[in-house]
Amino acid sequence: MVTFAGLRDARLGPLAEAADAWARLATRLERAHKDVVEQQAKLQKIWQGKDADAAHLQIQMLREKSYTASKAAGGIGRVLDAAHQRFQAAQASLLEAVEEARSARFHVGEDGSLRRPPTDGPTTIIEQSLLLQKADRLRDKMAAALRTANDADRRIAEALGTLRPTILAQAGTDPEQIVWRALWMANPHDVDGRRSLADIMKMYQVTKDPGGMTEYPDGFMEWIAKQLGKDPREVTASEKEALDSLVRSQGIKGLLMFENDFGAAANPPPNWAPKGGWQDGHGDAWRHAYWNALMTRDFGAEWTERFTVAHERIADDNPGPREAMDLYNNEVGRRIALQHPDATNEELAKYIRQAVDGGQMVVIGKDGQLGWSDRTPQGQTMPQKQVSLLPEHGPGRNPSEVGR
């Protein structure tokens, strides 16, 4: 447990040095891995036969171990760097509160307790009230710093625990995925009083659709869609089930409303949405939330959740941060629509924009971590191509358990 005195007096320099040392080790191990790969290729050209096969097998094992070791070392370095960021932020906040308390002549105890400053004479009720308010605010600030530090301590330990035994022992597991899962556990961008970004990453994941992918609409509905200039598109099997249920309950009118909502979110009027970031950034966050808000108003929150969760159950690998971002922001959009059930499209767009600007949504930062939409500058999110290279989080949750 991180105590007041422990955080106040912590020397964080060695933690940063350890992170740098692991990063340097990862670089050396990566070079060693490349050397093994080159030597293996050369030997395969000049050495054949039974002995060569045995040697190649040993070299292949060395190749795999050197790759895993380089990823493990790099992951440990990055987790330690995240730890340094989180502890440094918590310590800075604590020291700021301590300095403010001392400037106001409070006595700060070794446990963080505050004793009222001495007075030269009687004080008024207003002065006493202001003093109590300041003391409460400073206690809250110090308590928040300690919460941040203790949460960081727990999550960093969990992340390092994930890396240490499993990355070298789990056969058939991609070391890159293990490293990223550890990094996501150690997300350094949490804000006190808001939901943990690591928890969002973990809880807003969904299983792949066991029915795979299909096309919608089909049959008679496909013919109708083509008369309206709409071609079938690839969807998950559970998406198709949700759309079929919509048509059964609301007829073709419901499907037309659905298409209108889709088009409204994909092509909003100028100035309704944040500029840029239409893939994995602020514009994408707005679009997902707005689409969900429109459908919630038109079809209800239950059906909209069923459909949009199904929408993420794609057969291809879905990068962990992208899946979590979309599912979380979808939920924000549904909540806003429930708060404003009679809102027009323009009004919903405004409420969603306020939610993005106010930090109610998440985006993907350049470090591959989720970040709050008000703390990650617009235009400073990870490019779509780089996000697409990130691994899945795995394992997904059942559709009814997403976010819960």
CSV table of C-alpha atoms in Angstrom, one decimal:
chain,number,residue,atom,x,y,z
A,1,MET,CA,0.0,0.0,0.0
A,2,VAL,CA,1.3,3.4,-0.9
A,3,THR,CA,1.2,5.8,2.1
A,4,PHE,CA,1.2,9.6,2.3
A,5,ALA,CA,4.8,9.7,3.4
A,6,GLY,CA,5.8,7.0,0.9
A,7,LEU,CA,4.4,8.9,-2.0
A,8,ARG,CA,5.7,12.3,-0.8
A,9,ASP,CA,9.3,11.1,-0.4
A,10,ALA,CA,9.5,8.6,-3.2
A,11,ARG,CA,12.5,8.9,-5.5
A,12,LEU,CA,11.1,8.1,-8.9
A,13,GLY,CA,14.3,8.6,-10.9
A,14,PRO,CA,15.4,5.0,-10.5
A,15,LEU,CA,12.1,3.8,-11.9
A,16,ALA,CA,12.7,5.9,-15.0
A,17,GLU,CA,16.2,4.5,-15.2
A,18,ALA,CA,14.9,0.9,-14.9
A,19,ALA,CA,12.5,1.6,-17.8
A,20,ASP,CA,15.3,2.9,-19.9
A,21,ALA,CA,17.5,-0.1,-19.1
A,22,TRP,CA,14.8,-2.6,-20.1
A,23,ALA,CA,14.3,-0.6,-23.3
A,24,ARG,CA,18.0,-0.8,-24.1
A,25,LEU,CA,18.0,-4.6,-23.4
A,26,ALA,CA,15.0,-5.0,-25.7
A,27,THR,CA,17.0,-3.3,-28.5
A,28,ARG,CA,19.9,-5.6,-28.0
A,29,LEU,CA,17.7,-8.7,-27.9
A,30,GLU,CA,16.0,-7.5,-31.1
A,31,ARG,CA,19.4,-7.2,-32.8
A,32,ALA,CA,20.3,-10.7,-31.6
A,33,HIS,CA,17.0,-12.1,-32.9
A,34,LYS,CA,17.7,-10.6,-36.3
A,35,ASP,CA,21.2,-12.1,-36.3
A,36,VAL,CA,19.6,-15.6,-35.6
A,37,VAL,CA,17.2,-15.1,-38.4
A,38,GLU,CA,20.0,-14.2,-40.8
A,39,GLN,CA,22.2,-17.1,-39.7
A,40,GLN,CA,19.3,-19.5,-40.1
A,41,ALA,CA,18.6,-18.4,-43.7
A,42,LYS,CA,22.3,-18.8,-44.6
A,43,LEU,CA,22.6,-22.3,-43.1
A,44,GLN,CA,19.5,-23.5,-44.9
A,45,LYS,CA,21.2,-22.6,-48.2
A,46,ILE,CA,24.5,-24.4,-47.5
A,47,TRP,CA,23.7,-27.3,-45.1
A,48,GLN,CA,21.4,-30.1,-45.9
A,49,GLY,CA,20.7,-33.6,-44.4
A,50,LYS,CA,19.7,-35.2,-41.2
A,51,ASP,CA,22.2,-33.4,-39.0
A,52,ALA,CA,21.2,-30.1,-40.7
A,53,ASP,CA,17.6,-30.8,-39.9
A,54,ALA,CA,18.4,-31.3,-36.2
A,55,ALA,CA,20.5,-28.1,-36.2
A,56,HIS,CA,17.7,-26.1,-38.0
A,57,LEU,CA,15.3,-27.3,-35.3
A,58,GLN,CA,17.5,-26.0,-32.6
A,59,ILE,CA,18.0,-22.7,-34.4
A,60,GLN,CA,14.3,-22.3,-34.9
A,61,MET,CA,13.8,-22.7,-31.1
A,62,LEU,CA,16.5,-20.1,-30.5
A,63,ARG,CA,14.8,-17.8,-33.1
A,64,GLU,CA,11.4,-18.1,-31.3
A,65,LYS,CA,12.9,-17.6,-27.8
A,66,SER,CA,15.0,-14.6,-28.9
A,67,TYR,CA,11.9,-13.0,-30.4
A,68,THR,CA,9.8,-13.7,-27.3
A,69,ALA,CA,12.6,-12.3,-25.0
A,70,SER,CA,12.9,-9.1,-27.0
A,71,LYS,CA,9.2,-8.5,-26.8
A,72,ALA,CA,9.1,-9.3,-23.1
A,73,ALA,CA,12.0,-6.9,-22.3
A,74,GLY,CA,10.4,-4.2,-24.4
A,75,GLY,CA,7.0,-4.8,-22.7
A,76,ILE,CA,8.6,-4.6,-19.2
A,77,GLY,CA,10.3,-1.3,-20.1
A,78,ARG,CA,7.1,0.2,-21.4
A,79,VAL,CA,5.1,-0.9,-18.3
A,80,LEU,CA,7.7,0.6,-16.1
A,81,ASP,CA,7.6,3.8,-18.1
A,82,ALA,CA,3.8,3.9,-17.6
A,83,ALA,CA,4.3,3.3,-13.9
A,84,HIS,CA,6.8,6.3,-13.8
A,85,GLN,CA,4.2,8.5,-15.5
A,86,ARG,CA,1.4,7.5,-13.1
A,87,PHE,CA,3.5,7.8,-9.9
A,88,GLN,CA,5.0,11.1,-11.1
A,89,ALA,CA,1.6,12.6,-11.7
A,90,ALA,CA,0.3,11.4,-8.3
A,91,GLN,CA,3.3,12.7,-6.5
A,92,ALA,CA,3.2,16.1,-8.2
A,93,SER,CA,-0.5,16.5,-7.3
A,94,LEU,CA,0.3,15.5,-3.7
A,95,LEU,CA,3.2,17.9,-3.3
A,96,GLU,CA,1.2,20.7,-4.8
A,97,ALA,CA,-1.5,20.1,-2.2
A,98,VAL,CA,1.1,20.0,0.6
A,99,GLU,CA,2.7,23.2,-0.6
A,100,GLU,CA,-0.6,25.0,-0.7
A,101,ALA,CA,-1.5,23.7,2.8
A,102,ARG,CA,1.8,25.0,4.2
A,103,SER,CA,1.4,28.3,2.4
A,104,ALA,CA,-2.0,28.7,4.2
A,105,ARG,CA,-0.1,27.9,7.5
A,106,PHE,CA,-1.7,24.4,8.0
A,107,HIS,CA,0.4,21.9,9.8
A,108,VAL,CA,0.7,18.8,7.6
A,109,GLY,CA,1.3,15.6,9.6
A,110,GLU,CA,3.3,12.6,8.5
A,111,ASP,CA,0.1,10.8,7.7
A,112,GLY,CA,-1.3,13.7,5.7
A,113,SER,CA,-3.5,15.0,8.4
A,114,LEU,CA,-4.1,18.8,8.5
A,115,ARG,CA,-4.1,20.9,11.6
A,116,ARG,CA,-5.6,24.4,11.5
A,117,PRO,CA,-3.1,27.3,11.5
A,118,PRO,CA,-2.6,29.4,14.6
A,119,THR,CA,-4.5,32.7,14.8
A,120,ASP,CA,-3.6,35.9,16.4
A,121,GLY,CA,-7.1,36.5,17.6
A,122,PRO,CA,-10.7,35.5,17.2
A,123,THR,CA,-11.9,34.7,13.7
A,124,THR,CA,-15.3,35.3,12.2
A,125,ILE,CA,-17.7,32.6,11.2
A,126,ILE,CA,-17.0,33.3,7.5
A,127,GLU,CA,-13.3,33.0,8.0
A,128,GLN,CA,-13.7,29.7,9.8
A,129,SER,CA,-16.0,28.4,7.1
A,130,LEU,CA,-13.5,29.4,4.4
A,131,LEU,CA,-10.7,27.7,6.3
A,132,LEU,CA,-12.7,24.5,6.7
A,133,GLN,CA,-13.6,24.5,3.0
A,134,LYS,CA,-9.9,24.9,2.1
A,135,ALA,CA,-8.9,22.1,4.4
A,136,ASP,CA,-11.6,19.8,2.9
A,137,ARG,CA,-10.4,20.6,-0.6
A,138,LEU,CA,-6.8,19.9,0.2
A,139,ARG,CA,-7.7,16.6,1.9
A,140,ASP,CA,-9.7,15.6,-1.1
A,141,LYS,CA,-6.7,16.5,-3.4
A,142,MET,CA,-4.3,14.5,-1.3
A,143,ALA,CA,-6.7,11.5,-1.1
A,144,ALA,CA,-7.1,11.6,-4.9
A,145,ALA,CA,-3.3,11.5,-5.3
A,146,LEU,CA,-3.1,8.5,-3.0
A,147,ARG,CA,-5.9,6.7,-4.8
A,148,THR,CA,-4.1,7.3,-8.1
A,149,ALA,CA,-0.8,5.9,-6.7
A,150,ASN,CA,-2.4,2.9,-5.1
A,151,ASP,CA,-4.4,2.1,-8.2
A,152,ALA,CA,-1.2,2.4,-10.3
A,153,ASP,CA,0.7,0.2,-7.8
A,154,ARG,CA,-2.0,-2.5,-8.2
A,155,ARG,CA,-2.3,-2.4,-11.9
A,156,ILE,CA,1.4,-2.2,-12.6
A,157,ALA,CA,2.0,-5.3,-10.4
A,158,GLU,CA,-0.8,-7.0,-12.4
A,159,ALA,CA,0.7,-6.0,-15.7
A,160,LEU,CA,4.2,-7.2,-14.8
A,161,GLY,CA,2.8,-10.4,-13.4
A,162,THR,CA,1.2,-11.0,-16.7
A,163,LEU,CA,4.4,-10.5,-18.6
A,164,ARG,CA,6.9,-12.4,-16.3
A,165,PRO,CA,5.5,-16.0,-16.3
A,166,THR,CA,3.2,-16.2,-19.3
A,167,ILE,CA,5.2,-14.6,-22.1
A,168,LEU,CA,7.9,-17.3,-21.8
A,169,ALA,CA,5.6,-20.2,-20.9
A,170,GLN,CA,2.4,-20.0,-23.0
A,171,ALA,CA,2.9,-22.1,-26.2
A,172,GLY,CA,1.1,-20.9,-29.2
A,173,THR,CA,0.4,-17.4,-27.8
A,174,ASP,CA,1.6,-14.4,-29.6
A,175,PRO,CA,4.1,-12.5,-27.4
A,176,GLU,CA,3.0,-9.2,-29.1
A,177,GLN,CA,-0.6,-9.7,-27.8
A,178,ILE,CA,0.6,-10.5,-24.3
A,179,VAL,CA,2.8,-7.4,-24.2
A,180,TRP,CA,-0.1,-5.2,-25.4
A,181,ARG,CA,-2.5,-6.7,-22.9
A,182,ALA,CA,0.0,-5.8,-20.1
A,183,LEU,CA,0.4,-2.3,-21.5
A,184,TRP,CA,-3.4,-1.8,-21.6
A,185,MET,CA,-3.5,-2.9,-17.9
A,186,ALA,CA,-1.0,-0.2,-17.1
A,187,ASN,CA,-2.7,2.6,-19.0
A,188,PRO,CA,-1.2,5.9,-17.7
A,189,HIS,CA,-4.0,8.2,-18.8
A,190,ASP,CA,-6.6,7.6,-16.0
A,191,VAL,CA,-8.4,10.6,-14.5
A,192,ASP,CA,-9.4,10.5,-10.9
A,193,GLY,CA,-13.2,10.3,-10.5
A,194,ARG,CA,-13.7,8.7,-13.9
A,195,ARG,CA,-13.9,5.0,-14.9
A,196,SER,CA,-10.6,3.2,-15.2
A,197,LEU,CA,-9.5,3.1,-18.8
A,198,ALA,CA,-7.9,-0.3,-18.2
A,199,ASP,CA,-11.3,-1.6,-17.1
A,200,ILE,CA,-13.0,-0.1,-20.1
A,201,MET,CA,-10.5,-1.9,-22.3
A,202,LYS,CA,-11.2,-5.2,-20.6
A,203,MET,CA,-15.0,-5.0,-20.2
A,204,TYR,CA,-15.9,-3.5,-23.6
A,205,GLN,CA,-14.8,-6.5,-25.7
A,206,VAL,CA,-17.2,-9.1,-27.3
A,207,THR,CA,-16.8,-12.6,-28.6
A,208,LYS,CA,-16.7,-13.3,-32.3
A,209,ASP,CA,-20.1,-14.3,-33.8
A,210,PRO,CA,-20.3,-18.1,-34.0
A,211,GLY,CA,-22.4,-17.7,-37.1
A,212,GLY,CA,-19.7,-15.9,-38.9
A,213,MET,CA,-20.3,-13.3,-41.6
A,214,THR,CA,-23.2,-13.1,-44.1
A,215,GLU,CA,-24.9,-10.5,-46.3
A,216,TYR,CA,-27.9,-8.3,-45.6
A,217,PRO,CA,-30.5,-8.0,-46.9
A,218,ASP,CA,-31.2,-11.2,-48.8
A,219,GLY,CA,-34.2,-12.8,-50.5
A,220,PHE,CA,-37.2,-10.6,-51.0
A,221,MET,CA,-35.7,-7.8,-48.9
A,222,GLU,CA,-32.7,-7.8,-51.2
A,223,TRP,CA,-34.9,-7.2,-54.2
A,224,ILE,CA,-36.7,-4.3,-52.3
A,225,ALA,CA,-33.3,-2.8,-51.3
A,226,LYS,CA,-32.1,-2.8,-54.9
A,227,GLN,CA,-35.2,-1.0,-56.1
A,228,LEU,CA,-34.2,1.7,-53.6
A,229,GLY,CA,-30.6,1.7,-54.9
A,230,LYS,CA,-29.2,-0.2,-51.9
A,231,ASP,CA,-26.8,-3.1,-52.3
A,232,PRO,CA,-26.4,-5.9,-49.7
A,233,ARG,CA,-23.5,-5.4,-47.3
A,234,GLU,CA,-21.5,-7.8,-45.2
A,235,VAL,CA,-22.8,-8.2,-41.6
A,236,THR,CA,-22.4,-10.6,-38.8
A,237,ALA,CA,-25.0,-13.3,-38.4
A,238,SER,CA,-26.3,-11.7,-35.2
A,239,GLU,CA,-26.5,-8.3,-37.0
A,240,LYS,CA,-28.7,-10.0,-39.6
A,241,GLU,CA,-30.9,-11.5,-36.9
A,242,ALA,CA,-31.3,-8.0,-35.3
A,243,LEU,CA,-32.2,-6.4,-38.6
A,244,ASP,CA,-34.7,-9.2,-39.4
A,245,SER,CA,-36.4,-8.6,-36.0
A,246,LEU,CA,-36.6,-4.9,-36.8
A,247,VAL,CA,-38.3,-5.6,-40.1
A,248,ARG,CA,-40.7,-8.0,-38.5
A,249,SER,CA,-41.7,-5.4,-35.9
A,250,GLN,CA,-41.6,-2.2,-38.0
A,251,GLY,CA,-41.8,-3.4,-41.6
A,252,ILE,CA,-39.9,-1.8,-44.5
A,253,LYS,CA,-40.5,1.6,-42.9
A,254,GLY,CA,-38.2,0.5,-40.0
A,255,LEU,CA,-35.5,-0.6,-42.4
A,256,LEU,CA,-35.7,2.8,-44.2
A,257,MET,CA,-35.4,4.6,-40.9
A,258,PHE,CA,-32.4,2.5,-40.1
A,259,GLU,CA,-30.8,3.4,-43.4
A,260,ASN,CA,-31.6,7.1,-42.8
A,261,ASP,CA,-29.9,7.0,-39.3
A,262,PHE,CA,-26.9,5.3,-40.8
A,263,GLY,CA,-26.5,7.9,-43.5
A,264,ALA,CA,-27.1,10.8,-41.0
A,265,ALA,CA,-24.2,9.5,-38.9
A,266,ALA,CA,-21.9,8.8,-41.8
A,267,ASN,CA,-22.4,12.2,-43.5
A,268,PRO,CA,-23.4,14.9,-41.0
A,269,PRO,CA,-23.7,18.5,-41.9
A,270,PRO,CA,-20.6,20.7,-41.6
A,271,ASN,CA,-19.7,21.8,-38.0
A,272,TRP,CA,-21.9,19.2,-36.4
A,273,ALA,CA,-19.0,16.9,-35.6
A,274,PRO,CA,-15.4,17.4,-34.6
A,275,LYS,CA,-13.1,17.9,-37.6
A,276,GLY,CA,-10.8,15.0,-38.3
A,277,GLY,CA,-10.2,11.8,-36.5
A,278,TRP,CA,-12.9,9.9,-38.4
A,279,GLN,CA,-11.1,6.6,-37.8
A,280,ASP,CA,-10.3,5.9,-34.1
A,281,GLY,CA,-10.3,9.6,-33.2
A,282,HIS,CA,-12.7,12.3,-32.0
A,283,GLY,CA,-14.8,12.3,-35.2
A,284,ASP,CA,-15.2,8.5,-35.0
A,285,ALA,CA,-16.2,8.8,-31.3
A,286,TRP,CA,-18.9,11.4,-32.3
A,287,ARG,CA,-20.1,9.3,-35.2
A,288,HIS,CA,-20.5,6.1,-33.2
A,289,ALA,CA,-22.3,7.9,-30.3
A,290,TYR,CA,-24.5,9.9,-32.7
A,291,TRP,CA,-25.5,6.8,-34.7
A,292,ASN,CA,-26.5,5.0,-31.4
A,293,ALA,CA,-28.4,8.0,-30.2
A,294,LEU,CA,-30.4,8.2,-33.4
A,295,MET,CA,-31.3,4.5,-33.3
A,296,THR,CA,-32.1,4.6,-29.6
A,297,ARG,CA,-34.6,7.4,-30.2
A,298,ASP,CA,-36.1,5.6,-33.2
A,299,PHE,CA,-36.0,1.9,-32.1
A,300,GLY,CA,-35.2,1.9,-28.4
A,301,ALA,CA,-32.1,1.3,-26.4
A,302,GLU,CA,-32.5,-2.5,-26.1
A,303,TRP,CA,-32.6,-3.2,-29.8
A,304,THR,CA,-29.9,-0.6,-30.5
A,305,GLU,CA,-27.5,-2.3,-28.0
A,306,ARG,CA,-28.3,-5.7,-29.4
A,307,PHE,CA,-27.5,-4.5,-33.0
A,308,THR,CA,-24.4,-2.4,-32.3
A,309,VAL,CA,-22.8,-5.1,-30.1
A,310,ALA,CA,-23.5,-7.6,-32.9
A,311,HIS,CA,-21.9,-5.1,-35.3
A,312,GLU,CA,-18.6,-5.6,-33.5
A,313,ARG,CA,-18.6,-9.4,-33.5
A,314,ILE,CA,-16.7,-9.5,-36.8
A,315,ALA,CA,-14.8,-12.6,-38.0
A,316,ASP,CA,-11.5,-10.7,-38.7
A,317,ASP,CA,-9.3,-9.7,-35.8
A,318,ASN,CA,-10.5,-6.5,-34.3
A,319,PRO,CA,-7.8,-4.4,-32.5
A,320,GLY,CA,-8.5,-4.3,-28.8
A,321,PRO,CA,-8.6,-0.5,-28.4
A,322,ARG,CA,-10.8,0.0,-31.5
A,323,GLU,CA,-13.4,-2.5,-30.2
A,324,ALA,CA,-13.4,-1.0,-26.7
A,325,MET,CA,-13.6,2.5,-28.0
A,326,ASP,CA,-16.6,1.7,-30.3
A,327,LEU,CA,-18.5,-0.3,-27.8
A,328,TYR,CA,-18.0,2.3,-25.0
A,329,ASN,CA,-18.9,5.3,-27.2
A,330,ASN,CA,-21.9,3.5,-28.5
A,331,GLU,CA,-23.1,3.2,-24.9
A,332,VAL,CA,-22.6,6.9,-24.3
A,333,GLY,CA,-24.7,7.7,-27.3
A,334,ARG,CA,-27.6,5.5,-26.1
A,335,ARG,CA,-27.5,7.1,-22.7
A,336,ILE,CA,-27.7,10.6,-24.2
A,337,ALA,CA,-30.7,9.6,-26.3
A,338,LEU,CA,-32.5,8.2,-23.2
A,339,GLN,CA,-31.8,11.6,-21.5
A,340,HIS,CA,-33.3,13.5,-24.4
A,341,PRO,CA,-36.0,11.2,-25.9
A,342,ASP,CA,-37.7,13.9,-28.0
A,343,ALA,CA,-34.5,15.5,-29.4
A,344,THR,CA,-34.1,16.3,-33.1
A,345,ASN,CA,-31.2,15.1,-35.1
A,346,GLU,CA,-29.5,18.5,-34.7
A,347,GLU,CA,-30.1,18.6,-30.9
A,348,LEU,CA,-28.7,15.0,-30.5
A,349,ALA,CA,-25.7,16.0,-32.6
A,350,LYS,CA,-25.1,19.0,-30.2
A,351,TYR,CA,-25.4,16.9,-27.1
A,352,ILE,CA,-23.0,14.3,-28.5
A,353,ARG,CA,-20.5,17.1,-29.5
A,354,GLN,CA,-20.7,18.4,-25.9
A,355,ALA,CA,-20.0,14.9,-24.6
A,356,VAL,CA,-16.9,14.6,-26.8
A,357,ASP,CA,-15.6,18.0,-25.8
A,358,GLY,CA,-16.4,17.3,-22.1
A,359,GLY,CA,-14.5,14.1,-21.9
A,360,GLN,CA,-17.3,11.6,-21.7
A,361,MET,CA,-15.9,9.5,-24.6
A,362,VAL,CA,-12.7,7.7,-25.3
A,363,VAL,CA,-10.3,7.8,-28.3
A,364,ILE,CA,-7.1,6.0,-29.2
A,365,GLY,CA,-3.9,7.9,-28.4
A,366,LYS,CA,-0.7,7.8,-30.4
A,367,ASP,CA,0.7,5.3,-27.8
A,368,GLY,CA,-2.1,2.8,-28.6
A,369,GLN,CA,-3.8,3.4,-25.3
A,370,LEU,CA,-7.4,4.6,-24.7
A,371,GLY,CA,-7.5,8.2,-23.6
A,372,TRP,CA,-10.4,10.5,-22.6
A,373,SER,CA,-11.7,12.7,-25.4
A,374,ASP,CA,-11.0,15.9,-23.5
A,375,ARG,CA,-7.4,14.9,-22.5
A,376,THR,CA,-6.3,13.7,-25.9
A,377,PRO,CA,-5.9,16.6,-28.3
A,378,GLN,CA,-7.8,16.5,-31.5
A,379,GLY,CA,-5.5,15.4,-34.3
A,380,GLN,CA,-3.2,13.6,-31.9
A,381,THR,CA,-4.8,10.2,-32.1
A,382,MET,CA,-3.2,7.1,-33.6
A,383,PRO,CA,-3.6,6.8,-37.4
A,384,GLN,CA,-6.0,4.2,-38.6
A,385,LYS,CA,-3.3,2.1,-40.3
A,386,GLN,CA,-1.3,1.8,-37.0
A,387,VAL,CA,-4.4,1.0,-35.0
A,388,SER,CA,-5.2,-1.8,-37.5
A,389,LEU,CA,-1.8,-3.4,-36.6
A,390,LEU,CA,-2.6,-3.7,-32.9
A,391,PRO,CA,-3.7,-7.1,-31.7
A,392,GLU,CA,-7.0,-8.2,-30.3
A,393,HIS,CA,-7.5,-7.9,-26.6
A,394,GLY,CA,-9.2,-11.2,-26.1
A,395,PRO,CA,-11.0,-13.0,-24.7
A,396,GLY,CA,-14.3,-11.3,-25.5
A,397,ARG,CA,-17.3,-11.1,-23.3
A,398,ASN,CA,-20.7,-12.5,-24.1
A,399,PRO,CA,-22.9,-9.9,-25.8
A,400,SER,CA,-25.1,-9.4,-22.7
A,401,GLU,CA,-22.1,-8.9,-20.5
A,402,VAL,CA,-20.3,-6.2,-22.5
A,403,GLY,CA,-19.5,-3.2,-20.3
A,404,ARG,CA,-20.9,-4.9,-17.2
